[in-house]
Short mmCIF file of C-alpha atoms in Angstrom, two decimals:
data_model
loop_
_atom_site.label_atom_id
_atom_site.label_comp_id
_atom_site.label_asym_id
_atom_site.label_seq_id
_atom_site.Cartn_x
_atom_site.Cartn_y
_atom_site.Cartn_z
CA MET A 1 208.73 85.11 110.16
CA ASP A 2 211.14 83.78 112.75
CA TYR A 3 213.35 84.75 115.66
CA PRO A 4 216.53 86.69 114.65
CA LYS A 5 218.74 83.60 114.82
CA SER A 6 221.09 84.89 112.14
CA VAL A 7 221.94 88.11 114.02
CA PRO A 8 225.23 87.62 115.96
CA SER A 9 225.37 88.28 119.72
CA VAL A 10 221.58 88.74 119.95
CA GLY A 11 221.47 86.64 123.10
CA LEU A 12 218.90 83.99 122.23
CA VAL A 13 218.67 80.95 124.46
CA ASN A 14 217.47 77.79 122.74
CA GLY A 15 216.43 80.04 119.87
CA ARG A 16 214.18 82.30 121.99
CA PHE A 17 214.40 85.66 123.73
CA VAL A 18 215.28 85.70 127.45
CA ASP A 19 215.16 88.41 130.12
CA GLU A 20 218.23 89.82 131.87
CA ASN A 21 219.08 88.09 135.17
CA PRO A 22 221.16 90.50 137.29
CA LEU A 23 221.49 87.96 140.14
CA VAL A 24 223.63 85.65 138.06
CA GLY A 25 224.90 88.31 135.70
CA THR A 26 223.15 86.99 132.61
CA PRO A 27 222.35 89.69 130.05
CA GLY A 28 218.95 89.79 128.33
CA SER A 29 218.44 89.16 124.65
CA LEU A 30 218.69 92.02 122.19
CA ILE A 31 215.84 92.91 119.83
CA PRO A 32 217.46 94.21 116.68
CA ALA A 33 215.71 96.88 114.61
CA VAL A 34 215.59 94.65 111.55
CA TRP A 35 213.58 92.06 113.49
CA GLY A 36 211.20 94.64 115.04
CA ASN A 37 210.58 96.16 111.63
CA SER A 38 209.91 92.78 110.03
CA VAL A 39 207.40 91.81 112.71
CA THR A 40 205.59 95.11 112.35
CA GLN A 41 205.54 94.75 108.57
CA GLU A 42 204.10 91.25 108.80
CA ILE A 43 201.17 92.59 110.85
CA LEU A 44 200.71 95.61 108.56
CA SER A 45 200.56 93.31 105.55
CA VAL A 46 197.61 91.45 107.08
CA ILE A 47 195.83 94.74 107.89
CA SER A 48 196.42 96.07 104.37
CA ALA A 49 195.21 92.80 102.81
CA ALA A 50 191.90 93.33 104.62
CA GLY A 51 191.55 96.76 103.01
CA MET A 52 192.07 98.60 106.31
CA THR A 53 194.18 101.67 107.04
CA PRO A 54 196.78 101.05 109.79
CA SER A 55 196.19 103.04 112.99
CA GLU A 56 198.61 103.47 115.90
CA VAL A 57 195.76 103.84 118.42
CA ASP A 58 193.66 100.85 117.34
CA THR A 59 194.98 97.72 119.03
CA GLY A 60 192.25 95.50 117.56
CA GLN A 61 193.09 95.84 113.88
CA LEU A 62 194.82 92.52 113.49
CA ILE A 63 191.84 90.45 114.67
CA LYS A 64 189.46 92.57 112.58
CA ALA A 65 191.66 92.05 109.55
CA LEU A 66 191.77 88.30 110.11
CA GLN A 67 187.99 88.17 110.46
CA THR A 68 187.59 90.10 107.21
CA ILE A 69 190.03 87.91 105.31
CA LEU A 70 188.53 84.71 106.68
CA GLY A 71 185.06 86.04 105.94
CA ARG A 72 185.94 86.30 102.27
CA SER A 73 186.65 82.60 102.06
CA SER A 74 183.97 81.58 104.56
CA PRO A 75 181.44 84.38 105.18
CA MET A 76 179.67 82.51 107.99
CA ARG A 77 181.11 83.06 111.45
CA SER A 78 180.61 80.64 114.34
CA VAL A 79 178.56 83.09 116.36
CA ILE A 80 175.15 82.58 117.96
CA THR A 81 173.10 85.66 118.80
CA ARG A 82 169.84 85.38 120.74
CA LEU A 83 167.23 88.14 120.54
CA THR A 84 163.91 88.68 122.31
CA ALA A 85 163.27 92.26 121.18
CA SER A 86 163.78 94.50 118.16
CA LYS A 87 167.43 95.24 117.43
CA VAL A 88 169.88 96.55 114.84
CA LEU A 89 172.46 93.79 114.38
CA THR A 90 176.15 94.63 114.64
CA THR A 91 178.77 92.98 112.46
CA ASP A 92 179.97 90.94 115.46
CA GLU A 93 176.46 89.46 115.88
CA LEU A 94 176.26 88.05 112.36
CA GLY A 95 176.17 84.26 112.36
CA LEU A 96 173.18 82.27 113.57
CA VAL A 97 170.61 84.74 114.92
CA LEU A 98 167.85 83.11 116.96
CA ILE A 99 164.83 85.39 117.39
CA ASP A 100 161.96 85.01 119.85
CA ALA A 101 158.99 87.27 119.01
CA SER A 102 156.60 85.78 121.56
CA ALA A 103 156.61 89.04 123.55
CA GLY A 104 155.29 91.14 120.67
CA VAL A 105 155.95 92.57 117.22
CA ASN A 106 159.66 92.37 116.47
CA THR A 107 161.97 93.93 113.84
CA VAL A 108 165.58 92.84 113.34
CA THR A 109 167.63 95.17 111.13
CA LEU A 110 170.68 93.92 109.23
CA PRO A 111 173.97 95.89 109.06
CA ALA A 112 174.59 97.98 105.95
CA ALA A 113 175.69 95.71 103.10
CA ASN A 114 178.68 97.82 102.06
CA ALA A 115 182.43 97.40 101.45
CA ALA A 116 183.19 97.96 105.13
CA LEU A 117 181.05 94.95 106.03
CA GLY A 118 182.37 92.87 103.18
CA VAL A 119 180.89 89.56 102.12
CA ARG A 120 179.18 88.24 105.23
CA ASP A 121 176.54 85.62 105.94
CA VAL A 122 173.76 85.52 108.47
CA ILE A 123 171.08 82.95 109.27
CA VAL A 124 167.97 84.50 110.82
CA ARG A 125 165.75 81.92 112.47
CA ARG A 126 162.48 82.24 114.36
CA VAL A 127 162.13 80.18 117.55
CA ASP A 128 158.57 81.05 118.68
CA ASN A 129 155.29 80.02 117.10
CA SER A 130 153.21 83.04 118.06
CA GLY A 131 151.25 85.08 115.55
CA ASN A 132 153.31 88.21 116.25
CA ARG A 133 154.82 89.70 113.10
CA LEU A 134 158.59 89.20 112.89
CA THR A 135 160.28 91.41 110.30
CA VAL A 136 163.87 91.19 109.06
CA ARG A 137 164.75 94.55 107.51
CA ALA A 138 167.70 95.77 105.44
CA ALA A 139 169.45 98.95 106.52
CA GLY A 140 168.72 102.29 104.84
CA THR A 141 168.13 101.83 101.13
CA ASP A 142 169.56 98.31 101.07
CA LYS A 143 167.39 95.52 99.71
CA ILE A 144 166.92 91.81 100.38
CA ARG A 145 167.09 90.28 96.91
CA PHE A 146 164.24 87.77 97.05
CA HIS A 147 161.44 87.33 94.48
CA THR A 148 163.46 89.33 91.96
CA HIS A 149 161.15 88.01 89.22
CA LEU A 150 158.62 90.48 90.63
CA SER A 151 161.00 93.29 91.61
CA ALA A 152 164.53 93.23 90.18
CA SER A 153 166.01 95.06 93.18
CA GLY A 154 164.21 92.94 95.76
CA TYR A 155 162.41 94.32 98.80
CA PRO A 156 163.41 96.32 101.90
CA PHE A 157 162.21 93.64 104.32
CA MET A 158 160.94 90.09 104.69
CA VAL A 159 159.05 88.19 107.38
CA LEU A 160 159.66 84.98 109.30
CA MET A 161 156.48 82.95 109.84
CA GLY A 162 156.22 80.11 112.35
CA SER A 163 158.65 78.39 114.68
CA GLY A 164 161.66 77.10 112.77
CA ASP A 165 161.29 79.37 109.75
CA TRP A 166 164.76 80.57 108.66
CA TRP A 167 166.61 82.33 105.84
CA HIS A 168 170.34 82.23 105.06
CA LEU A 169 171.39 85.61 103.62
CA ARG A 170 174.71 86.88 102.16
CA SER A 171 175.78 90.50 101.74
CA ASP A 172 177.24 91.64 98.42
CA GLU A 173 179.11 94.84 99.49
CA ALA A 174 176.77 96.80 97.21
CA GLY A 175 173.56 97.29 99.17
CA GLY A 176 172.11 93.82 98.75
CA TRP A 177 171.45 90.77 100.88
CA TRP A 178 170.99 87.66 98.73
CA PRO A 179 169.14 84.51 99.85
CA VAL A 180 171.45 81.49 99.85
CA SER A 181 168.91 79.04 101.22
CA ARG A 182 165.76 78.98 103.32
CA PHE A 183 163.54 76.67 105.37
CA ASP A 184 160.86 76.31 102.68
CA SER A 185 161.63 77.21 99.07
CA THR A 186 158.13 76.49 97.73
CA VAL A 187 157.26 79.11 95.12
CA LEU A 188 155.26 82.18 96.06
CA GLY A 189 151.48 81.82 95.67
CA ARG A 190 151.52 78.01 95.51
CA ILE A 191 148.35 76.37 96.89
CA SER A 192 148.79 73.11 98.78
CA PHE A 193 146.78 70.73 100.93
CA GLU A 194 147.75 69.72 104.46
CA SER A 195 146.77 66.88 106.79
CA THR A 196 146.80 69.22 109.80
CA ARG A 197 144.71 72.21 110.84
CA GLN A 198 147.85 73.94 112.08
CA VAL A 199 149.49 76.50 109.81
CA ILE A 200 152.97 75.08 109.29
CA PRO A 201 156.09 77.33 109.35
CA GLY A 202 157.68 78.65 106.20
CA GLY A 203 155.31 81.41 105.08
CA TYR A 204 151.83 79.88 104.73
CA ALA A 205 148.31 81.12 105.44
CA VAL A 206 144.72 79.89 105.14
CA LEU A 207 142.94 80.71 101.88
CA ASN A 208 140.18 82.58 103.70
CA GLY A 209 139.77 85.77 101.70
CA ASN A 210 141.41 87.99 104.33
CA LEU A 211 142.22 91.60 103.56
CA LEU A 212 145.96 92.38 103.65
CA VAL A 213 147.80 95.70 103.70
CA ARG A 214 149.83 96.21 100.52
CA GLY A 215 152.66 97.89 102.43
CA ASP A 216 152.99 94.85 104.72
CA TRP A 217 153.16 92.36 101.83
CA PRO A 218 154.61 94.27 98.84
CA TRP A 219 155.95 91.13 97.09
CA LEU A 220 152.58 89.38 97.45
CA TRP A 221 150.73 92.39 96.06
CA ASP A 222 153.16 92.41 93.10
CA PHE A 223 152.39 88.71 92.64
CA ALA A 224 148.63 89.32 92.73
CA GLN A 225 148.92 92.05 90.11
CA SER A 226 150.87 89.77 87.76
CA SER A 227 148.75 86.67 88.42
CA GLY A 228 146.05 87.16 85.79
CA ALA A 229 143.56 86.36 88.56
CA LEU A 230 142.96 89.80 90.03
CA VAL A 231 139.48 91.35 90.18
CA THR A 232 138.01 94.39 91.87
CA GLU A 233 136.34 94.07 95.24
CA ALA A 234 133.00 94.80 93.55
CA ALA A 235 133.49 91.81 91.23
CA ARG A 236 134.40 89.38 94.00
CA ALA A 237 131.03 87.57 94.01
CA GLY A 238 131.49 84.67 91.60
CA ASN A 239 135.29 85.15 91.64
CA GLU A 240 136.07 84.12 95.20
CA GLY A 241 139.08 82.09 94.01
CA ALA A 242 140.75 85.21 92.62
CA TRP A 243 142.71 87.98 94.29
CA THR A 244 140.97 91.32 94.69
CA SER A 245 142.35 94.85 94.66
CA GLY A 246 140.78 95.58 98.04
CA ASP A 247 140.05 99.24 98.59
CA GLY A 248 141.97 100.12 95.42
CA ALA A 249 144.71 101.96 97.30
CA THR A 250 146.11 100.33 100.43
CA THR A 251 144.68 96.80 100.70
CA PHE A 252 144.16 93.62 98.67
CA ARG A 253 142.38 90.35 99.38
CA LEU A 254 143.46 86.72 99.43
CA PRO A 255 141.50 84.11 97.44
CA ASP A 256 138.92 82.12 99.39
CA ILE A 257 138.51 78.49 98.33
CA ARG A 258 137.26 77.00 101.61
CA GLY A 259 134.63 74.31 101.05
CA GLU A 260 135.04 74.36 97.26
CA PHE A 261 135.95 71.69 94.71
CA LEU A 262 138.80 72.70 92.38
CA ARG A 263 138.89 72.32 88.61
CA VAL A 264 141.80 72.76 86.20
CA LEU A 265 141.45 75.97 84.17
CA ASP A 266 140.55 75.25 80.52
CA GLU A 267 143.16 77.62 79.02
CA ALA A 268 141.86 77.39 75.44
CA ARG A 269 141.23 73.63 75.35
CA GLY A 270 137.50 74.13 74.77
CA VAL A 271 136.09 71.78 77.42
CA ASP A 272 135.16 74.34 80.08
CA VAL A 273 135.09 77.53 78.04
CA ASP A 274 134.76 81.17 79.05
CA ARG A 275 136.25 80.68 82.53
CA SER A 276 138.66 83.02 84.25
CA ALA A 277 141.16 81.96 86.91
CA GLY A 278 139.53 82.00 90.32
CA SER A 279 135.97 82.11 89.01
CA ARG A 280 133.25 80.09 90.72
CA GLN A 281 130.91 77.75 88.81
CA MET A 282 127.59 76.59 90.25
CA ASP A 283 126.72 72.90 90.45
CA ALA A 284 124.84 71.27 87.57
CA LEU A 285 123.62 67.91 86.26
CA GLU A 286 124.29 66.77 82.72
CA SER A 287 121.12 66.72 80.59
CA HIS A 288 119.56 63.23 80.47
CA ASN A 289 116.29 61.21 80.37
CA HIS A 290 114.89 58.67 82.83
CA PHE A 291 113.24 55.41 81.69
CA LEU A 292 109.86 54.75 83.38
CA PRO A 293 108.89 51.08 83.87
CA THR A 294 105.38 49.78 83.19
CA SER A 295 104.78 48.62 86.77
CA SER A 296 102.15 50.22 88.95
CA GLY A 297 104.71 52.13 90.93
CA SER A 298 107.51 51.50 93.41
CA ALA A 299 108.71 52.66 96.79
CA ASN A 300 110.48 55.55 95.16
CA ARG A 301 107.98 56.43 92.38
CA PRO A 302 104.24 56.51 92.94
CA GLY A 303 101.81 54.85 90.54
CA PRO A 304 99.99 54.53 88.34
CA GLY A 305 102.29 52.65 85.97
CA ILE A 306 103.16 54.35 82.67
CA ALA A 307 103.33 52.38 79.48
CA ASP A 308 106.64 52.25 77.64
CA GLY A 309 107.10 55.32 75.43
CA SER A 310 104.27 57.20 77.15
CA TRP A 311 106.36 59.70 79.12
CA ASP A 312 106.43 63.15 77.57
CA VAL A 313 110.08 64.12 78.09
CA THR A 314 109.47 67.65 76.83
CA ARG A 315 106.94 68.50 79.52
CA ASP A 316 107.95 70.99 82.22
CA VAL A 317 108.63 68.94 85.35
CA ASN A 318 106.86 71.59 87.40
CA ALA A 319 103.68 71.50 85.31
CA ALA A 320 100.35 70.08 86.46
CA PRO A 321 99.67 66.34 86.08
CA ALA A 322 99.25 65.29 82.46
CA THR A 323 97.61 62.44 80.53
CA GLY A 324 99.88 59.90 78.89
CA ILE A 325 99.51 58.54 75.41
CA VAL A 326 97.54 55.57 76.74
CA GLY A 327 95.05 57.90 78.41
CA THR A 328 96.34 57.37 81.95
CA THR A 329 96.79 60.36 84.24
CA TYR A 330 100.16 60.39 86.03
CA PRO A 331 101.65 62.78 88.61
CA ASN A 332 104.57 65.14 88.28
CA PRO A 333 107.96 63.47 88.81
CA LEU A 334 108.72 62.96 92.47
CA PHE A 335 110.89 65.77 93.88
CA PHE A 336 113.70 64.44 96.02
CA SER A 337 114.50 67.04 98.67
CA SER A 338 117.58 67.59 100.82
CA GLY A 339 118.28 64.84 103.32
CA GLU A 340 116.10 62.16 101.67
CA LEU A 341 117.73 58.78 101.09
CA VAL A 342 116.40 57.22 97.89
CA GLY A 343 117.11 53.53 97.34
CA ASN A 344 120.73 53.02 96.33
CA ILE A 345 120.95 56.41 94.66
CA GLY A 346 122.17 58.28 97.73
CA THR A 347 121.19 61.19 99.91
CA PHE A 348 119.92 64.29 98.15
CA SER A 349 121.44 67.65 99.07
CA ALA A 350 121.86 71.24 97.91
CA GLU A 351 124.65 70.30 95.49
CA THR A 352 125.77 67.48 93.24
CA ARG A 353 128.99 65.98 94.55
CA PRO A 354 130.99 62.73 94.63
CA ARG A 355 132.21 61.02 97.75
CA ASN A 356 135.16 63.08 98.98
CA ILE A 357 137.64 63.90 101.75
CA ALA A 358 138.25 67.44 103.00
CA TYR A 359 141.79 68.71 103.70
CA PRO A 360 142.87 72.21 104.77
CA ALA A 361 144.27 74.34 101.93
CA ARG A 362 147.21 76.71 102.38
CA ILE A 363 148.81 79.40 100.24
CA LYS A 364 152.50 80.45 100.24
CA LEU A 365 152.77 84.11 101.23
CA ILE A 366 156.55 84.61 100.96
#
């Protein structure tokens, strides 16, 4: 494309068009038909390349066509959209979308992922740290294609949890928005320990056995059903580390592992047999004997002294006092109750436990 320099008598000055100047008698430049047609065709070629139909009344087609063509090579536009309330996004608002849901429940709906939209990117990012639910929803029957190992077509919506949580999504012109990247890509259902009581952003919750609505967390309910650690609500006692099917229709329950020690599932090794994932096991001591010295007693064991070999290890520890082999009457073994400190053994309690440190546990919900 260039000025019509090759057309004779066109009246260009320094290679450019000039206006007529009647004061000095200078004629204006001519615009030949061949040049006007070529300019028009150049513009129409750009519009056609974008898959658009030329329109005489639409004066914005060229910029739209350029945006479409550029979007194919770089789907992310340099646009920042700020939202404080629910909204259906327009194509011009796609870019970095900053959402503040501190005022209440918020739903942001994406444009239809069709051929008219083309291949476009959007980053949806939460800026508040309130507990208000923030939903990012696909339009109509479109789907967001995350956790496709649970549902091949994806899900109609997702949630942003915590300040700074974000997802980068790309449309596929065929009804789908595909995750390109996200703030936290930890796998769904993963349990982790934290050094803070705060629930960090990225889709985490406390493992507290809360009831959830299946319709609010469809991907998590699909995960629970495929986990191999799902029990009925009636069977929850003794299986607090498992998911439950809730009311059997509309709800389900998170595992609850607060205050518990964790053990690796046996999975056919034969060390801790007949255990199911999420099942609780009561505390226990390994079977053993105690050696009784021949002294006349100690601060931790009352006398009289028992001769070596005289203790009847088969006797019920709750039975009445018995007579040893040497004819000496001795008392029942001393019962160490909760809170008692015995020598260098330790403090006795309601459970057998090692020295330990407690950290908050979290589970990935999305």
